Amino acid sequence: GVYDSIKLVIKNKTLILISISIISYHVCVNLIEGIWFTKAFEFYSSSEKFIAYQGKVLLYTGICGIAFAFLSRYLLIYFKWLVSAIITPYIVLILGSAFFIVVILVSRFELSSESYYLHLIVLLGLTQNVLIKGSKYGIYDSVKEMQYIPLDENIKSRGKAAVDVISTKVGKALGSLCQLIVFFIFPSMSINDIDFLLFIFFLFSSFAWIHATRKLGKMIDINSLLVPDVTVTH
C-alpha cells in the first residue's frame, strides 16, 4: 500500500535522500518545460511544426543519452561515485539557470515579440532539455541504482519500488503545484509574469538535489563495494 511504502521510505535515510533527488529532478524539469513549451508553441505557429520540433528533441535526447551512457562507465572507473552522481544536478542547475535568465531578461525588456529572441529561447530550451535528460538517463539513473547495493534485501526490493513510484509522482505533482499556486495567488498573470518566481522554485529544487547527492556520497563509499581492495603480499 501507499501508506506502508511512505513509512518504509521515511524510516531509511538512504531512501529519503534518493527520493529527494528524484523529486527535485521532476520539479526542475516540470518548471522549465512549462515555459519552454509555451515559447516553442509561440515560435512554431502550427501544431505540425511544433510536433516535428518535439520529434527532433526526442531524437537528440536519445543520441545524447547513449553518449552519456558510454561516458558514465569511464567516470565510474576513474572517479568516485559522487563525481558521477553530481554531474547531472550541476548540468540541471547551470543550463536551467541560463535558460531562466534569458527568458526573464527577454520578458523584462519586452523583446519576446521579436522572432530572433524567441528563437534563442527555443534553441536554449532544446539544448538544456537534451543535455539534462541525456545525462539523467545515461549517467544519473545508472549510478543512482548503486546506492541500493549496501541495503538489505527487503529494503532493496521494497524500498526501490516505493521510491521509484512515489517520488516520480510526487515530483511531477509538485512541479505542477508550484505553478498552480502562483496562478491561484496572481490569477491575472501570464506565464511570462511568473518566470522569476518559477526560477526561485527551480533554484531551490536544484540545490536540494545537489545537497541530497552530496549526503549520499558521504554515507558510504560505493566504489569500495564494487572494486575490492586487493593487497599484494610478497
mmCIF file of C-alpha atoms in Angstrom:
data_model
loop_
_atom_site.group_PDB
_atom_site.id
_atom_site.type_symbol
_atom_site.label_atom_id
_atom_site.label_comp_id
_atom_site.label_asym_id
_atom_site.label_seq_id
_atom_site.Cartn_x
_atom_site.Cartn_y
_atom_site.Cartn_z
ATOM 1 C CA GLY A 1 0.000 0.000 0.000
ATOM 2 C CA VAL A 2 0.936 3.651 -0.417
ATOM 3 C CA TYR A 3 0.976 4.293 3.343
ATOM 4 C CA ASP A 4 3.331 1.379 4.009
ATOM 5 C CA SER A 5 5.577 2.482 1.148
ATOM 6 C CA ILE A 6 5.816 6.004 2.551
ATOM 7 C CA LYS A 7 6.626 4.625 6.015
ATOM 8 C CA LEU A 8 9.333 2.424 4.530
ATOM 9 C CA VAL A 9 10.955 5.391 2.771
ATOM 10 C CA ILE A 10 10.781 7.693 5.805
ATOM 11 C CA LYS A 11 12.474 5.146 8.087
ATOM 12 C CA ASN A 12 15.561 4.819 5.861
ATOM 13 C CA LYS A 13 17.905 7.792 5.362
ATOM 14 C CA THR A 14 19.274 6.455 2.061
ATOM 15 C CA LEU A 15 15.776 6.085 0.616
ATOM 16 C CA ILE A 16 14.839 9.602 1.771
ATOM 17 C CA LEU A 17 17.867 11.122 0.021
ATOM 18 C CA ILE A 18 17.225 9.153 -3.180
ATOM 19 C CA SER A 19 13.589 10.318 -3.055
ATOM 20 C CA ILE A 20 14.666 13.952 -2.689
ATOM 21 C CA SER A 21 16.907 13.542 -5.744
ATOM 22 C CA ILE A 22 14.141 12.082 -7.910
ATOM 23 C CA ILE A 23 11.535 14.604 -6.720
ATOM 24 C CA SER A 24 13.923 17.514 -7.340
ATOM 25 C CA TYR A 25 14.666 16.326 -10.876
ATOM 26 C CA HIS A 26 10.998 16.132 -11.838
ATOM 27 C CA VAL A 27 10.233 19.521 -10.243
ATOM 28 C CA CYS A 28 13.105 21.181 -12.148
ATOM 29 C CA VAL A 29 12.127 19.642 -15.490
ATOM 30 C CA ASN A 30 8.446 20.452 -14.985
ATOM 31 C CA LEU A 31 9.176 24.105 -14.195
ATOM 32 C CA ILE A 32 11.447 24.520 -17.225
ATOM 33 C CA GLU A 33 9.121 22.734 -19.628
ATOM 34 C CA GLY A 34 6.156 24.883 -18.606
ATOM 35 C CA ILE A 35 7.871 27.974 -20.023
ATOM 36 C CA TRP A 36 9.796 26.221 -22.789
ATOM 37 C CA PHE A 37 6.723 24.586 -24.360
ATOM 38 C CA THR A 38 4.839 27.896 -24.217
ATOM 39 C CA LYS A 39 7.642 29.714 -26.032
ATOM 40 C CA ALA A 40 8.155 26.881 -28.535
ATOM 41 C CA PHE A 41 4.460 26.830 -29.424
ATOM 42 C CA GLU A 42 4.627 30.605 -29.851
ATOM 43 C CA PHE A 43 7.571 30.276 -32.228
ATOM 44 C CA TYR A 44 6.177 27.319 -34.202
ATOM 45 C CA SER A 45 2.788 28.734 -35.067
ATOM 46 C CA SER A 46 1.288 25.459 -36.337
ATOM 47 C CA SER A 47 0.808 22.174 -34.462
ATOM 48 C CA GLU A 48 2.589 20.227 -37.227
ATOM 49 C CA LYS A 49 5.785 22.280 -36.869
ATOM 50 C CA PHE A 50 5.650 22.015 -33.076
ATOM 51 C CA ILE A 51 5.269 18.217 -33.209
ATOM 52 C CA ALA A 52 8.151 17.966 -35.702
ATOM 53 C CA TYR A 53 10.256 20.066 -33.329
ATOM 54 C CA GLN A 54 9.433 17.735 -30.421
ATOM 55 C CA GLY A 55 10.395 14.779 -32.591
ATOM 56 C CA LYS A 56 13.845 16.292 -33.100
ATOM 57 C CA VAL A 57 14.161 16.863 -29.362
ATOM 58 C CA LEU A 58 13.426 13.188 -28.658
ATOM 59 C CA LEU A 59 15.907 12.059 -31.310
ATOM 60 C CA TYR A 60 18.702 14.277 -29.963
ATOM 61 C CA THR A 61 17.896 13.213 -26.397
ATOM 62 C CA GLY A 62 18.270 9.543 -27.339
ATOM 63 C CA ILE A 63 21.631 10.152 -29.031
ATOM 64 C CA CYS A 64 22.844 12.230 -26.077
ATOM 65 C CA GLY A 65 21.680 9.562 -23.606
ATOM 66 C CA ILE A 66 23.698 6.885 -25.425
ATOM 67 C CA ALA A 67 26.794 9.120 -25.422
ATOM 68 C CA PHE A 68 26.440 9.824 -21.699
ATOM 69 C CA ALA A 69 25.931 6.100 -21.012
ATOM 70 C CA PHE A 70 29.345 5.350 -22.561
ATOM 71 C CA LEU A 71 30.853 8.240 -20.602
ATOM 72 C CA SER A 72 29.427 7.011 -17.279
ATOM 73 C CA ARG A 73 31.455 3.799 -17.498
ATOM 74 C CA TYR A 74 34.734 5.739 -17.583
ATOM 75 C CA LEU A 75 33.582 8.144 -14.894
ATOM 76 C CA LEU A 76 32.984 5.252 -12.512
ATOM 77 C CA ILE A 77 36.359 3.697 -13.360
ATOM 78 C CA TYR A 78 38.470 6.810 -12.903
ATOM 79 C CA PHE A 79 36.456 8.838 -10.383
ATOM 80 C CA LYS A 80 34.426 8.268 -7.230
ATOM 81 C CA TRP A 81 30.682 7.677 -7.190
ATOM 82 C CA LEU A 82 29.966 11.232 -6.058
ATOM 83 C CA VAL A 83 31.661 12.741 -9.119
ATOM 84 C CA SER A 84 29.499 10.666 -11.458
ATOM 85 C CA ALA A 85 26.312 11.299 -9.492
ATOM 86 C CA ILE A 86 26.679 15.044 -9.058
ATOM 87 C CA ILE A 87 27.354 15.848 -12.730
ATOM 88 C CA THR A 88 23.662 15.699 -13.669
ATOM 89 C CA PRO A 89 22.308 18.051 -10.953
ATOM 90 C CA TYR A 90 25.025 20.572 -11.820
ATOM 91 C CA ILE A 91 24.093 20.343 -15.512
ATOM 92 C CA VAL A 92 20.479 20.982 -14.500
ATOM 93 C CA LEU A 93 21.458 23.947 -12.299
ATOM 94 C CA ILE A 94 23.747 25.617 -14.866
ATOM 95 C CA LEU A 95 21.712 25.079 -18.053
ATOM 96 C CA GLY A 96 18.360 25.592 -16.341
ATOM 97 C CA SER A 97 19.541 28.839 -14.741
ATOM 98 C CA ALA A 98 20.883 30.088 -18.095
ATOM 99 C CA PHE A 99 17.515 29.309 -19.693
ATOM 100 C CA PHE A 100 15.531 31.108 -16.980
ATOM 101 C CA ILE A 101 17.848 34.153 -17.001
ATOM 102 C CA VAL A 102 17.472 34.586 -20.773
ATOM 103 C CA VAL A 103 13.684 34.165 -20.522
ATOM 104 C CA ILE A 104 13.469 36.717 -17.688
ATOM 105 C CA LEU A 105 15.653 39.268 -19.500
ATOM 106 C CA VAL A 106 13.720 38.923 -22.758
ATOM 107 C CA SER A 107 10.440 39.237 -20.871
ATOM 108 C CA ARG A 108 11.503 42.271 -18.792
ATOM 109 C CA PHE A 109 12.839 44.168 -21.815
ATOM 110 C CA GLU A 110 9.747 43.150 -23.813
ATOM 111 C CA LEU A 111 11.767 41.521 -26.583
ATOM 112 C CA SER A 112 9.677 38.362 -26.902
ATOM 113 C CA SER A 113 7.782 39.808 -29.864
ATOM 114 C CA GLU A 114 10.980 39.735 -31.936
ATOM 115 C CA SER A 115 11.490 36.360 -33.615
ATOM 116 C CA TYR A 116 15.259 36.367 -33.003
ATOM 117 C CA TYR A 117 14.898 36.351 -29.210
ATOM 118 C CA LEU A 118 12.053 33.860 -29.310
ATOM 119 C CA HIS A 119 14.186 31.576 -31.477
ATOM 120 C CA LEU A 120 17.053 31.943 -28.972
ATOM 121 C CA ILE A 121 14.793 30.806 -26.111
ATOM 122 C CA VAL A 122 13.539 27.841 -28.141
ATOM 123 C CA LEU A 123 17.105 26.851 -29.049
ATOM 124 C CA LEU A 124 18.259 27.128 -25.427
ATOM 125 C CA GLY A 125 15.238 25.091 -24.358
ATOM 126 C CA LEU A 126 16.140 22.341 -26.794
ATOM 127 C CA THR A 127 19.816 22.334 -25.727
ATOM 128 C CA GLN A 128 19.161 22.205 -21.995
ATOM 129 C CA ASN A 129 16.432 19.574 -22.339
ATOM 130 C CA VAL A 130 18.604 17.279 -24.469
ATOM 131 C CA LEU A 131 21.638 17.568 -22.173
ATOM 132 C CA ILE A 132 19.662 17.359 -18.930
ATOM 133 C CA LYS A 133 17.613 14.312 -19.899
ATOM 134 C CA GLY A 134 20.543 12.701 -21.732
ATOM 135 C CA SER A 135 22.766 12.954 -18.650
ATOM 136 C CA LYS A 136 19.935 11.827 -16.381
ATOM 137 C CA TYR A 137 19.166 8.713 -18.442
ATOM 138 C CA GLY A 138 22.787 7.980 -19.343
ATOM 139 C CA ILE A 139 24.611 8.756 -16.099
ATOM 140 C CA TYR A 140 22.432 9.522 -13.109
ATOM 141 C CA ASP A 141 19.940 6.668 -13.429
ATOM 142 C CA SER A 142 22.728 4.076 -13.506
ATOM 143 C CA VAL A 143 24.783 5.485 -10.606
ATOM 144 C CA LYS A 144 21.634 6.096 -8.548
ATOM 145 C CA GLU A 145 20.844 2.372 -8.594
ATOM 146 C CA MET A 146 24.219 1.660 -6.966
ATOM 147 C CA GLN A 147 23.009 3.291 -3.746
ATOM 148 C CA TYR A 148 20.732 0.286 -3.191
ATOM 149 C CA ILE A 149 23.708 -2.120 -3.056
ATOM 150 C CA PRO A 150 24.517 -1.774 0.683
ATOM 151 C CA LEU A 151 20.848 -2.076 1.761
ATOM 152 C CA ASP A 152 19.420 -5.364 2.978
ATOM 153 C CA GLU A 153 17.390 -7.424 0.519
ATOM 154 C CA ASN A 154 13.978 -6.446 1.925
ATOM 155 C CA ILE A 155 14.698 -2.707 1.824
ATOM 156 C CA LYS A 156 16.451 -3.096 -1.511
ATOM 157 C CA SER A 157 13.442 -4.587 -3.290
ATOM 158 C CA ARG A 158 10.524 -2.931 -1.498
ATOM 159 C CA GLY A 159 12.349 0.362 -0.996
ATOM 160 C CA LYS A 160 13.297 0.738 -4.643
ATOM 161 C CA ALA A 161 9.718 0.071 -5.750
ATOM 162 C CA ALA A 162 8.384 2.592 -3.234
ATOM 163 C CA VAL A 163 10.924 5.291 -4.140
ATOM 164 C CA ASP A 164 10.547 4.927 -7.916
ATOM 165 C CA VAL A 165 6.755 5.051 -7.896
ATOM 166 C CA ILE A 166 6.053 7.589 -5.145
ATOM 167 C CA SER A 167 8.927 10.016 -5.808
ATOM 168 C CA THR A 168 8.202 10.289 -9.529
ATOM 169 C CA LYS A 169 4.522 11.052 -8.929
ATOM 170 C CA VAL A 170 5.276 13.492 -6.089
ATOM 171 C CA GLY A 171 7.933 15.284 -8.166
ATOM 172 C CA LYS A 172 5.641 15.788 -11.161
ATOM 173 C CA ALA A 173 2.784 16.871 -8.886
ATOM 174 C CA LEU A 174 4.960 19.385 -7.013
ATOM 175 C CA GLY A 175 6.252 20.881 -10.259
ATOM 176 C CA SER A 176 2.696 21.497 -11.436
ATOM 177 C CA LEU A 177 1.558 22.595 -7.974
ATOM 178 C CA CYS A 178 4.181 25.362 -7.813
ATOM 179 C CA GLN A 179 2.763 26.877 -10.989
ATOM 180 C CA LEU A 180 -0.868 26.384 -9.922
ATOM 181 C CA ILE A 181 -0.260 28.088 -6.557
ATOM 182 C CA VAL A 182 1.332 31.120 -8.236
ATOM 183 C CA PHE A 183 -1.543 31.385 -10.726
ATOM 184 C CA PHE A 184 -4.044 30.987 -7.868
ATOM 185 C CA ILE A 185 -2.429 33.836 -5.900
ATOM 186 C CA PHE A 186 -1.965 36.012 -9.009
ATOM 187 C CA PRO A 187 -4.815 34.974 -11.351
ATOM 188 C CA SER A 188 -4.323 37.885 -13.743
ATOM 189 C CA MET A 189 -0.691 36.975 -14.515
ATOM 190 C CA SER A 190 0.545 35.046 -17.533
ATOM 191 C CA ILE A 191 3.426 32.565 -17.730
ATOM 192 C CA ASN A 192 5.719 35.468 -18.713
ATOM 193 C CA ASP A 193 4.875 37.314 -15.490
ATOM 194 C CA ILE A 194 5.714 34.476 -13.122
ATOM 195 C CA ASP A 195 9.008 33.357 -14.689
ATOM 196 C CA PHE A 196 11.063 34.855 -11.832
ATOM 197 C CA LEU A 197 9.013 33.033 -9.163
ATOM 198 C CA LEU A 198 9.398 29.769 -11.080
ATOM 199 C CA PHE A 199 13.133 30.428 -11.244
ATOM 200 C CA ILE A 200 13.236 30.667 -7.420
ATOM 201 C CA PHE A 201 11.426 27.318 -7.116
ATOM 202 C CA PHE A 202 13.835 25.870 -9.675
ATOM 203 C CA LEU A 203 16.930 27.021 -7.757
ATOM 204 C CA PHE A 204 15.569 25.605 -4.501
ATOM 205 C CA SER A 205 14.926 22.206 -6.131
ATOM 206 C CA SER A 206 18.341 22.142 -7.824
ATOM 207 C CA PHE A 207 20.222 22.880 -4.591
ATOM 208 C CA ALA A 208 18.116 20.287 -2.743
ATOM 209 C CA TRP A 209 19.170 17.690 -5.343
ATOM 210 C CA ILE A 210 22.857 18.632 -5.055
ATOM 211 C CA HIS A 211 22.685 18.549 -1.240
ATOM 212 C CA ALA A 212 20.986 15.126 -1.224
ATOM 213 C CA THR A 213 23.568 13.735 -3.674
ATOM 214 C CA ARG A 214 26.460 15.001 -1.547
ATOM 215 C CA LYS A 215 24.914 13.399 1.539
ATOM 216 C CA LEU A 216 24.567 10.092 -0.314
ATOM 217 C CA GLY A 217 28.205 10.259 -1.401
ATOM 218 C CA LYS A 218 29.346 10.762 2.198
ATOM 219 C CA MET A 219 27.233 7.963 3.668
ATOM 220 C CA ILE A 220 29.086 5.086 2.029
ATOM 221 C CA ASP A 221 31.889 4.606 -0.456
ATOM 222 C CA ILE A 222 30.120 2.826 -3.309
ATOM 223 C CA ASN A 223 33.394 2.288 -5.169
ATOM 224 C CA SER A 224 34.732 0.143 -2.331
ATOM 225 C CA LEU A 225 31.757 -2.204 -2.750
ATOM 226 C CA LEU A 226 32.328 -2.558 -6.481
ATOM 227 C CA VAL A 227 36.118 -2.758 -6.558
ATOM 228 C CA PRO A 228 37.525 -4.685 -3.586
ATOM 229 C CA ASP A 229 40.761 -3.508 -2.036
ATOM 230 C CA VAL A 230 43.321 -6.074 -3.172
ATOM 231 C CA THR A 231 46.689 -6.039 -1.431
ATOM 232 C CA VAL A 232 49.666 -7.893 -2.810
ATOM 233 C CA THR A 233 51.978 -9.618 -0.354
ATOM 234 C CA HIS A 234 55.481 -10.712 -1.161
#
